[in-house]
Short mmCIF file of C-alpha atoms and ligand atoms in Angstrom, two decimals:
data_model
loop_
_atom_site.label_atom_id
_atom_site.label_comp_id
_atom_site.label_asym_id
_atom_site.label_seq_id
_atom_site.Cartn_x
_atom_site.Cartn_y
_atom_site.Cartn_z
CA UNK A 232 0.00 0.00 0.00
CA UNK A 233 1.90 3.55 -1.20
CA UNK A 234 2.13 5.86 2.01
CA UNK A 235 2.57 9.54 1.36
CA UNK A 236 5.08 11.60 3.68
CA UNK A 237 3.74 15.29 3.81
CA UNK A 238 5.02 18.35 4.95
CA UNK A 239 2.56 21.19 5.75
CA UNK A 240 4.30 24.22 6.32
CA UNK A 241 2.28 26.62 8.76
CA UNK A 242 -0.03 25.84 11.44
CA UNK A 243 -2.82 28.16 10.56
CA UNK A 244 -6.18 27.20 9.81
CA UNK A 245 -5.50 26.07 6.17
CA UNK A 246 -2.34 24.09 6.77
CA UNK A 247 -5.34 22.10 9.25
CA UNK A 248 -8.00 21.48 7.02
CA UNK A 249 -5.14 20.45 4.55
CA UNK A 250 -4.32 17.55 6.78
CA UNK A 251 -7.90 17.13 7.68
CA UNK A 252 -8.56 16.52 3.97
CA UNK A 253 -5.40 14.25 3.63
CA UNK A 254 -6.57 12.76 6.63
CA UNK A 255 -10.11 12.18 4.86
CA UNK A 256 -8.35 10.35 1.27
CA UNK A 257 -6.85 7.64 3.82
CA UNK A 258 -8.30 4.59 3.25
CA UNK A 259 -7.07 0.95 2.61
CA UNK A 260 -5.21 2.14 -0.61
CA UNK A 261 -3.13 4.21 0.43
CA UNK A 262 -2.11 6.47 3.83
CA UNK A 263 0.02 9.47 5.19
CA UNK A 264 2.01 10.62 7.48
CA UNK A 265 1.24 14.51 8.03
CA UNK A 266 4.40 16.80 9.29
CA UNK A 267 3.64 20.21 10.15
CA UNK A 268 6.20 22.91 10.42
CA UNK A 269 5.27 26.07 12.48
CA UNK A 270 7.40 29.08 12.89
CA UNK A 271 6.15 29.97 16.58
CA UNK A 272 5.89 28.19 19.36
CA UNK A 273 2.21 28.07 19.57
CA UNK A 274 -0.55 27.09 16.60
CA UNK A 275 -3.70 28.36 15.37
CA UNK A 276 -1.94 31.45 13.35
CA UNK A 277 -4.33 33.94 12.92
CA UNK A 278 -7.00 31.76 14.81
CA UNK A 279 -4.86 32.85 17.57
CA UNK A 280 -3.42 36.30 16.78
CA UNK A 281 -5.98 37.74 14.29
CA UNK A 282 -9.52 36.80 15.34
CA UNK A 283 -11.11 39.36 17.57
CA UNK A 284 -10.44 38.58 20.67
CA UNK A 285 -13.89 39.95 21.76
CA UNK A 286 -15.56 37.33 19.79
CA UNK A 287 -14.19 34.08 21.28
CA UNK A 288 -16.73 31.60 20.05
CA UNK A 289 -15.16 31.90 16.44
CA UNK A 290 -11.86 30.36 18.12
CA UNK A 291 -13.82 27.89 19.13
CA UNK A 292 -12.60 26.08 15.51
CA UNK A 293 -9.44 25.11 17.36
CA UNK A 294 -11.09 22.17 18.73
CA UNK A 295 -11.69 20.97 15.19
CA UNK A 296 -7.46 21.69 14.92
CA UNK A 297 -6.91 19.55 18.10
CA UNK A 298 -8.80 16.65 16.62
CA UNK A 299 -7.16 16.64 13.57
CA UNK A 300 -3.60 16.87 15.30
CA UNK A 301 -4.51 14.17 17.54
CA UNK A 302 -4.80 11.71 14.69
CA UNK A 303 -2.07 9.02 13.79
CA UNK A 304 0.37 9.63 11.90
CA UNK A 305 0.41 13.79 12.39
CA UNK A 306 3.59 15.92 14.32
CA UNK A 307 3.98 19.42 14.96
CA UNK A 308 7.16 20.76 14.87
CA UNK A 309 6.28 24.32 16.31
CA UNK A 310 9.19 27.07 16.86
CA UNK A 311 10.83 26.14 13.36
CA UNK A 312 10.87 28.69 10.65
CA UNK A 313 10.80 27.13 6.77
CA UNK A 314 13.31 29.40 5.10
CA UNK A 315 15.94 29.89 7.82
CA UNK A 316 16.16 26.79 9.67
CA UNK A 317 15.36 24.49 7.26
CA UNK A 318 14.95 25.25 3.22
CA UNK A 319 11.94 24.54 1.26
CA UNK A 320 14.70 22.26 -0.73
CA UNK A 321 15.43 19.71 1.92
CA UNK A 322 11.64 19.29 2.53
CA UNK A 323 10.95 18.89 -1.20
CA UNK A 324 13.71 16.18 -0.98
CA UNK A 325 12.53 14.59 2.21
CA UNK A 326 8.52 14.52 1.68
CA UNK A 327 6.48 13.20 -1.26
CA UNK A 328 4.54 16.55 -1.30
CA UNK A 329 5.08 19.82 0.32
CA UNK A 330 2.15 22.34 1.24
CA UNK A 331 3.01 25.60 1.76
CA UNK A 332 0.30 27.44 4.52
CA UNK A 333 2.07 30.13 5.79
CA UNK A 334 -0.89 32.75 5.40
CA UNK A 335 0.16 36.50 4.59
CA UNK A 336 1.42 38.63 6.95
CA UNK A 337 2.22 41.67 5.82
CA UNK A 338 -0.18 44.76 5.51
CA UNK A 339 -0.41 46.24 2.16
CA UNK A 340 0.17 50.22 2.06
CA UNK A 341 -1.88 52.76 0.97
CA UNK A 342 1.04 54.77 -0.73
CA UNK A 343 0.34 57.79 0.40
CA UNK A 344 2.14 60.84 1.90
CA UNK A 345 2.74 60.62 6.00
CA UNK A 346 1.97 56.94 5.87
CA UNK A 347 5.72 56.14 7.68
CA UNK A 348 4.61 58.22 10.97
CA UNK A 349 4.63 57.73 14.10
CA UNK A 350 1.31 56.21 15.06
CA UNK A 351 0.29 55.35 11.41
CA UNK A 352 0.21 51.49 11.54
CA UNK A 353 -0.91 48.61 9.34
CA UNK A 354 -3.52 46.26 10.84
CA UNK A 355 -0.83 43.34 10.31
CA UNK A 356 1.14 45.15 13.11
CA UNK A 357 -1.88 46.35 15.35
CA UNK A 358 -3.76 43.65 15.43
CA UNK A 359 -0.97 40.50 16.45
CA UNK A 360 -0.19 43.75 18.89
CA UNK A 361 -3.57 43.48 20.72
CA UNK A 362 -3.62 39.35 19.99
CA UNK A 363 -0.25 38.63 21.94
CA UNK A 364 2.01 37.55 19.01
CA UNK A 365 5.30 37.50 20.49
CA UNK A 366 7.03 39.26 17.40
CA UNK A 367 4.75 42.16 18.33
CA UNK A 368 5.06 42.64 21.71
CA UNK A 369 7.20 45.99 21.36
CA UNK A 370 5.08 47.56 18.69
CA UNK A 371 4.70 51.57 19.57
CA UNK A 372 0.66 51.96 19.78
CA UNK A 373 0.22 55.78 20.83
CA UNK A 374 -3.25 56.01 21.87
CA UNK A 375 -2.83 59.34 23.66
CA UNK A 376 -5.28 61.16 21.52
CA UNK A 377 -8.34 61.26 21.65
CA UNK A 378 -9.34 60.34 17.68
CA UNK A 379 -8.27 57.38 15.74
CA UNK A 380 -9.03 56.53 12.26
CA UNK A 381 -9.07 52.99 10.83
CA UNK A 382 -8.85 53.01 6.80
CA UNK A 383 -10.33 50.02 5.19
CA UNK A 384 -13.99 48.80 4.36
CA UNK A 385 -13.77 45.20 5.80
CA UNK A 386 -14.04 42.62 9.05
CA UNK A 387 -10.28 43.35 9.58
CA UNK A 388 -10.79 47.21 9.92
CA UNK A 389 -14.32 46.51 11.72
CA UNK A 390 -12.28 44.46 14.75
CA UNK A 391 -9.56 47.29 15.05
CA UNK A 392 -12.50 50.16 15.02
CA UNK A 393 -14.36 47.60 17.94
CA UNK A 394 -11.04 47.10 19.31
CA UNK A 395 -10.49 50.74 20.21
CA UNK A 396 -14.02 51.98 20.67
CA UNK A 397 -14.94 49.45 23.48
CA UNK A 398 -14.79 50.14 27.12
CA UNK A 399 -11.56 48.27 27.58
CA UNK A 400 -13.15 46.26 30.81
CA UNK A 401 -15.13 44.75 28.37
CA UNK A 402 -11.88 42.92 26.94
CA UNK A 403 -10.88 41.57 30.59
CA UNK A 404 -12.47 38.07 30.65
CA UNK A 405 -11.32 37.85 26.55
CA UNK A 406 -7.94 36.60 26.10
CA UNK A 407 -6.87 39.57 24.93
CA UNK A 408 -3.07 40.55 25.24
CA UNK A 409 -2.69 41.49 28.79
CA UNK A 410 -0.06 44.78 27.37
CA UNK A 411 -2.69 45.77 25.48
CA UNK A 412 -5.64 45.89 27.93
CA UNK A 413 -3.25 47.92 30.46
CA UNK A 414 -2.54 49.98 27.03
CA UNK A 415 -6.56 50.50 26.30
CA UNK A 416 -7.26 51.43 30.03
CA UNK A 417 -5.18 54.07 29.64
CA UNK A 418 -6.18 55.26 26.12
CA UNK A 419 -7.98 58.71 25.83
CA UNK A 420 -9.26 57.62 22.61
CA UNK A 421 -12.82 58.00 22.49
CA UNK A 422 -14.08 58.76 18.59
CA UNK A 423 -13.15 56.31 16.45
CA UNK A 424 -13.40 56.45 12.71
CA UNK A 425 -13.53 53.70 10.24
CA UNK A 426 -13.25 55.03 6.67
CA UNK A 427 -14.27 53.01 3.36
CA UNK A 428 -12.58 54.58 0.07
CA UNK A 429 -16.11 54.01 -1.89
CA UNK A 430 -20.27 53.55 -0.48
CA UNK A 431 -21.95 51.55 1.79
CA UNK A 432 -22.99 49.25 -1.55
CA UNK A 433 -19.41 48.53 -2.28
CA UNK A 434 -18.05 47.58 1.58
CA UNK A 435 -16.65 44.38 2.41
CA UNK A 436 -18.06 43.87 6.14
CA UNK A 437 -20.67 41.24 6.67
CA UNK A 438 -23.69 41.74 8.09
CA UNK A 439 -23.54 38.89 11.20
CA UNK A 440 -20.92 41.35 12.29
CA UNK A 441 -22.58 44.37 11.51
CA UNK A 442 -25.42 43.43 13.34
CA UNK A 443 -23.31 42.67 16.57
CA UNK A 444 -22.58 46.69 16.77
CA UNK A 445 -25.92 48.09 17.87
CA UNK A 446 -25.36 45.01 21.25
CA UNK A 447 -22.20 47.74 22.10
CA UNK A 448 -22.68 48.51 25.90
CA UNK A 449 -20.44 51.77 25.96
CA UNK A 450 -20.15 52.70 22.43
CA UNK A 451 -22.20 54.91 19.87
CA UNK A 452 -22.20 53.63 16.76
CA UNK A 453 -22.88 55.95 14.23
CA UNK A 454 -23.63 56.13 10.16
CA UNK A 455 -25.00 58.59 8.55
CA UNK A 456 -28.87 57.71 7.24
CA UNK A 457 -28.33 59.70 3.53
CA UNK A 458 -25.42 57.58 2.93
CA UNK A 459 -26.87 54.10 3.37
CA UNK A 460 -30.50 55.79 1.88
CA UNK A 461 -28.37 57.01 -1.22
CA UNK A 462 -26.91 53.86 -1.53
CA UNK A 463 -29.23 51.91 -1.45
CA UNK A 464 -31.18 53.88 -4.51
CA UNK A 465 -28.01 53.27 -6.39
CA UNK A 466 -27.68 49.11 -5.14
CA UNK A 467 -31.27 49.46 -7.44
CA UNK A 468 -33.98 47.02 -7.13
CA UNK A 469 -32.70 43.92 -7.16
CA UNK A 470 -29.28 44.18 -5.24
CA UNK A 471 -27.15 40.70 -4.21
CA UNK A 472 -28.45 39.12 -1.38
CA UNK A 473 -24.97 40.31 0.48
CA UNK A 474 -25.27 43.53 -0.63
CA UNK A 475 -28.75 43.92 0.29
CA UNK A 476 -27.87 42.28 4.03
CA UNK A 477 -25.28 44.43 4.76
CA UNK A 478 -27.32 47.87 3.49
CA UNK A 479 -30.23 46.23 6.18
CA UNK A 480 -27.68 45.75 8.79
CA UNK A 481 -26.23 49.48 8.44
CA UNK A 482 -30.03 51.02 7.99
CA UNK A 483 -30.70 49.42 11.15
CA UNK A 484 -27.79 50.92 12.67
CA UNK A 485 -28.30 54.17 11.40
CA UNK A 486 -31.56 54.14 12.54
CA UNK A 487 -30.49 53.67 16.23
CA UNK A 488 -31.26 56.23 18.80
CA UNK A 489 -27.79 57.31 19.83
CA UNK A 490 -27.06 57.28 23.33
CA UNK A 491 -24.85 59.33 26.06
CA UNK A 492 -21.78 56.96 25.87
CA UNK A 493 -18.80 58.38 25.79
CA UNK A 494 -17.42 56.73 23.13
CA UNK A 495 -17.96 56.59 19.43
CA UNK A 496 -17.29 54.80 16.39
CA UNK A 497 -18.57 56.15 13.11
CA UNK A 498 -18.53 55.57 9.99
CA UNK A 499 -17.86 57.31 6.60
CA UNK A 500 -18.20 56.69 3.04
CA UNK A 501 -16.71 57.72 -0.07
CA UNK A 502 -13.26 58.82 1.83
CA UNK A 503 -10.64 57.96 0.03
CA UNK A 504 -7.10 59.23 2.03
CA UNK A 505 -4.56 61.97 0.28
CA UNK A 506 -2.56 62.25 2.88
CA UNK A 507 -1.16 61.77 6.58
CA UNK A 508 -0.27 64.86 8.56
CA UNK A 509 2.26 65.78 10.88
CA UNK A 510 5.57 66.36 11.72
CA UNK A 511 6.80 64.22 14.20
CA UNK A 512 3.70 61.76 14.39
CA UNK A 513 0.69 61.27 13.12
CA UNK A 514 -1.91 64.90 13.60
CA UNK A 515 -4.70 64.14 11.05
CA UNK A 516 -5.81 62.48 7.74
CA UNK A 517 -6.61 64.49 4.72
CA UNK A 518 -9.44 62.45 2.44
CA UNK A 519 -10.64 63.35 -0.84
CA UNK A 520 -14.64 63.34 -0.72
CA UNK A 521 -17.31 63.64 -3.45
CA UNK A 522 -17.76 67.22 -1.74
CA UNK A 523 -14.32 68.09 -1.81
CA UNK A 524 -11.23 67.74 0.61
CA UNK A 525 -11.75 66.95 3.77
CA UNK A 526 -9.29 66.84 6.90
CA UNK A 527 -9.95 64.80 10.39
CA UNK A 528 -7.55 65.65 12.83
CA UNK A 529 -6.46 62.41 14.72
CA UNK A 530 -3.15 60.68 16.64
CA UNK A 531 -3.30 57.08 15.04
CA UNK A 532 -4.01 56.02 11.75
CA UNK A 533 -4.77 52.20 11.33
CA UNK A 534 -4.88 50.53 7.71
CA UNK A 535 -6.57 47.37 7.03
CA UNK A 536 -7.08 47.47 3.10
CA UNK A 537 -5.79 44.05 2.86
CA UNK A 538 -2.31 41.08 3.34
CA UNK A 539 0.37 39.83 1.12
CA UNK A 540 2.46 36.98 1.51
CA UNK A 541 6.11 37.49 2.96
CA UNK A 542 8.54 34.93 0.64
CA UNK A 543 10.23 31.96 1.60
CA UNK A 544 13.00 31.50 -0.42
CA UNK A 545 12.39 29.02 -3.07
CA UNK A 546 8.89 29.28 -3.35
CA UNK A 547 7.99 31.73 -6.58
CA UNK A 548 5.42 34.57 -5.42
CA UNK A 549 3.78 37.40 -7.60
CA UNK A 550 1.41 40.56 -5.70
CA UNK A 551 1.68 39.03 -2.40
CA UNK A 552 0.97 35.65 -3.65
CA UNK A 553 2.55 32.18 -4.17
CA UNK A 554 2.56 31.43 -8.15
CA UNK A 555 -0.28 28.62 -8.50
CA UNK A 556 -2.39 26.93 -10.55
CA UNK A 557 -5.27 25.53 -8.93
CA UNK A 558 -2.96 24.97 -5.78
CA UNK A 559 -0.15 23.27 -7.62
CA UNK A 560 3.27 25.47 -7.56
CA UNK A 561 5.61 23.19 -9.11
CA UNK A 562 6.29 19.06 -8.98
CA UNK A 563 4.98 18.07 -5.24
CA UNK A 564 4.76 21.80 -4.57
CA UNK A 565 1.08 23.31 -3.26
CA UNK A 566 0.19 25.85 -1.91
CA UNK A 567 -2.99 26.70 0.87
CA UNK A 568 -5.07 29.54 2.18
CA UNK A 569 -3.80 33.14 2.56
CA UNK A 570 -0.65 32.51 0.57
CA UNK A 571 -2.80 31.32 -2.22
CA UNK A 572 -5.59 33.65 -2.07
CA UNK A 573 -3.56 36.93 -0.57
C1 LIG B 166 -8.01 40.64 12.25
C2 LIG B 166 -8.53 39.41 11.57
C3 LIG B 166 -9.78 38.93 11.93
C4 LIG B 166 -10.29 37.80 11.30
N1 LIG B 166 -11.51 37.36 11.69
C5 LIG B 166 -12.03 36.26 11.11
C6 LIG B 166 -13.30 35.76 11.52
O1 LIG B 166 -13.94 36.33 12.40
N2 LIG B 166 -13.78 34.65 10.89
C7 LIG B 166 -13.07 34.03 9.90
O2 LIG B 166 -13.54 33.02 9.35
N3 LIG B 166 -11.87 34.48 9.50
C8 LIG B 166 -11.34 35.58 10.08
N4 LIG B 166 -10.13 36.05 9.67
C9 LIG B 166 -9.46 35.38 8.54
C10 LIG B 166 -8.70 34.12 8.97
O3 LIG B 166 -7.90 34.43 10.08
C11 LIG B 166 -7.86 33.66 7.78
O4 LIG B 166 -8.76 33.33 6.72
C12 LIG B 166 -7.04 32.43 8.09
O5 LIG B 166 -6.32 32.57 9.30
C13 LIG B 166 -6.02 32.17 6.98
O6 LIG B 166 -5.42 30.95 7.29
P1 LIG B 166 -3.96 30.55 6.82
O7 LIG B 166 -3.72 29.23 7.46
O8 LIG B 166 -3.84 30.68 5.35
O9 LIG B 166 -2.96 31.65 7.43
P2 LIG B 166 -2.56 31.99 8.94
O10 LIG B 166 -3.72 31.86 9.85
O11 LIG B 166 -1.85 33.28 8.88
O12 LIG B 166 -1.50 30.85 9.34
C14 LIG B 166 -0.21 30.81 8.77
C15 LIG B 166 0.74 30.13 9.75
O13 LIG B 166 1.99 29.91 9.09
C16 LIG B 166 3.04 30.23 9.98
N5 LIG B 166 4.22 30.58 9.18
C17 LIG B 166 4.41 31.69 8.43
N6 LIG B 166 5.62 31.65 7.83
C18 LIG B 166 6.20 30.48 8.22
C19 LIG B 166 7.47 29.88 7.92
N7 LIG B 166 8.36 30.46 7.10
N8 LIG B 166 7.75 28.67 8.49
C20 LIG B 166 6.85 28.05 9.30
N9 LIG B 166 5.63 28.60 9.62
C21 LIG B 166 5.32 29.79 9.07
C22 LIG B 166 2.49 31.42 10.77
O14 LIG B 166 3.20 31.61 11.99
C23 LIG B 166 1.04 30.98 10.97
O15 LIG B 166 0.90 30.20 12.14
C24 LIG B 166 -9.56 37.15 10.28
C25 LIG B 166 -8.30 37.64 9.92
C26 LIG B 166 -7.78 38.75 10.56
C27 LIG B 166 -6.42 39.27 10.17
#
């Protein structure tokens, strides 16, 4: 019977469900042995350090990752990095087929004037920040002001807004970095802007988390009616069922009698950023608007417009993604997830 060696490299949730379907093809044919290789000492990747930590129930998926580990015939090898300690050469030579998983890390830039300031920061940095990653531990947050503004239209940029407009006790029982709740307890950050380049229509949230805002104890949550009405007329009368979700979801919000809390997050459309001020750090964003230019003065500037890949030597990549076809890089090359997707 032909048995398969294969090394998954990454132990994030695709490098998993890679095994799991490995796992799945076994059968009296043929079997495999499943090595996975992990950079850090822990698993999960962004399972652990990119999921909200306010919303533990979607980590709950690492039981799934501890049943599939605890099959035969599977090893993690955690706290070795593929690249550096051990080439994507020798495992080519050593396995029958090698799966790269190793997610994308790195924030993409907006490209923009000011964007290397003090307190402007990509998600990839902020987030692994707030999630205990140990490579992040140092990362300089200033959250002495008392504005922030997150750029991007998606879940990624949604968390980060949450992230900084909730009443920091709220993150004690979450397992939430503990730097980073003694960081948010001492934040004067109370409006919090999340800015999408194009309208409501067009963003990339999803409505099961836009419909968790409004449950906010401690936090306005404001967009402005006109926008989601005007989009809305423009979405026409038959829009996607997504589309049409997430316009419902941020009617309803809009439509929310706003409260006496302290803190705010808020939304705005059809802001698309020019520019970062400041000298020293980080004093305001400049967005172009359909009604002209428009300037919000703030002390942190978060991006979350999407990942690339970081390269392993060896492995090909183009924009922030391994070269594929259908998952197959080259001879028993493959590649997962993140790194496939970006
Ligand atoms: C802020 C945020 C919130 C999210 N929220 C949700 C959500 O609510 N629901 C949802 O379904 N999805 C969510 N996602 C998306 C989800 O996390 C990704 O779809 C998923 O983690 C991608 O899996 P992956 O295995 O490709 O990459 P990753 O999870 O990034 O895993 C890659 C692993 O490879 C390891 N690695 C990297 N380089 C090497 C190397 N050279 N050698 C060895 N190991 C290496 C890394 O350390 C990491 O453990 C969120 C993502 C982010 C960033």
């Amino acid at each position: 019977m032909p048995h398969f060696k294969v090394a998954i490299v990454g132990a994030g949730p695709a490098g998993y469900f890679a095994a799991q379907a490995l796992q799945n093809l076994a059968n009296e044919e043929q079997s495999f042995s499943i090595d996975m290789i992990e950079r850090l000492p822990t698993p999960w990747g962004l399972v652990r350090s990119g999921v909200a930590p306010d919303h533990p129930k979607i980590k709950t998926v690492s039981k799934v990752f501890e049943k599939i580990a605890n099959q035969e015939n599977f090893r993690l090898f955690a706290n070795v990095e593929v690249g550096s300690e051990i080439t994507i050469n020798q495992l080519k030579s050593k396995y029958d087929a090698v799966i790269i998983a190793t997610g994308s890390s790195l924030g993409k830039k907006l490209g923009i004037p000011g964007e290397d300031l003090r307190g402007s920061l990509s998600a990839a940095v902020f987030v692994p920040w707030y999630n205990a990653h140990p490579d992040f531990v140092g990362v300089d947050t200033p959250l002495d002001a008392d504005t922030a503004v997150v750029v991007g239209a998606g879940n990624v940029a949604m968390d980060v807004a949450r992230m900084l407009a909730l009443e920091p006790s709220e993150l004690d029982p979450t397992d939430t970095a503990e730097h980073a709740i003694d960081a948010f307890k001492s934040s004067n950050i109370r409006k919090v802007y999340i800015s999408a380049r194009r309208g409501p229509e067009h963003a990339a949230f999803t409505s099961p988390e836009l419909r968790e805002l409004p449950k906010l104890e401690h936090t306005n949550v404001v967009i402005n009616k006109e926008d989601i009405k005007a989009a809305i007329l423009r979405a026409g009368a038959e829009p996607e069922k997504d589309v049409k979700s997430n316009l419902d979801a941020m009617l309803l919000i809009a439509e929310n009698p706003k409260s006496e809390h302290e803190r705010t997050m808020e939304f705005l459309f059809q802001h698309t950023p020019k520019e970062i001020l400041g000298t020293d750090r980080v004093e305001g964003v400049v967005y172009s608007t359909p009604h002209g230019d428009v300037t919000i003065k703030c002390g942190l500037v978060i991006t979350a417009i999407g990942y690339q890949a970081q390269g392993i030597d060896g492995v090909p990549y183009e924009n922030g993604k391994v070269v594929n076809t259908d998952g197959r890089v080259e001879e028993n090359l493959y590649v997962v997830g993140w790194a496939k997707r970006g």
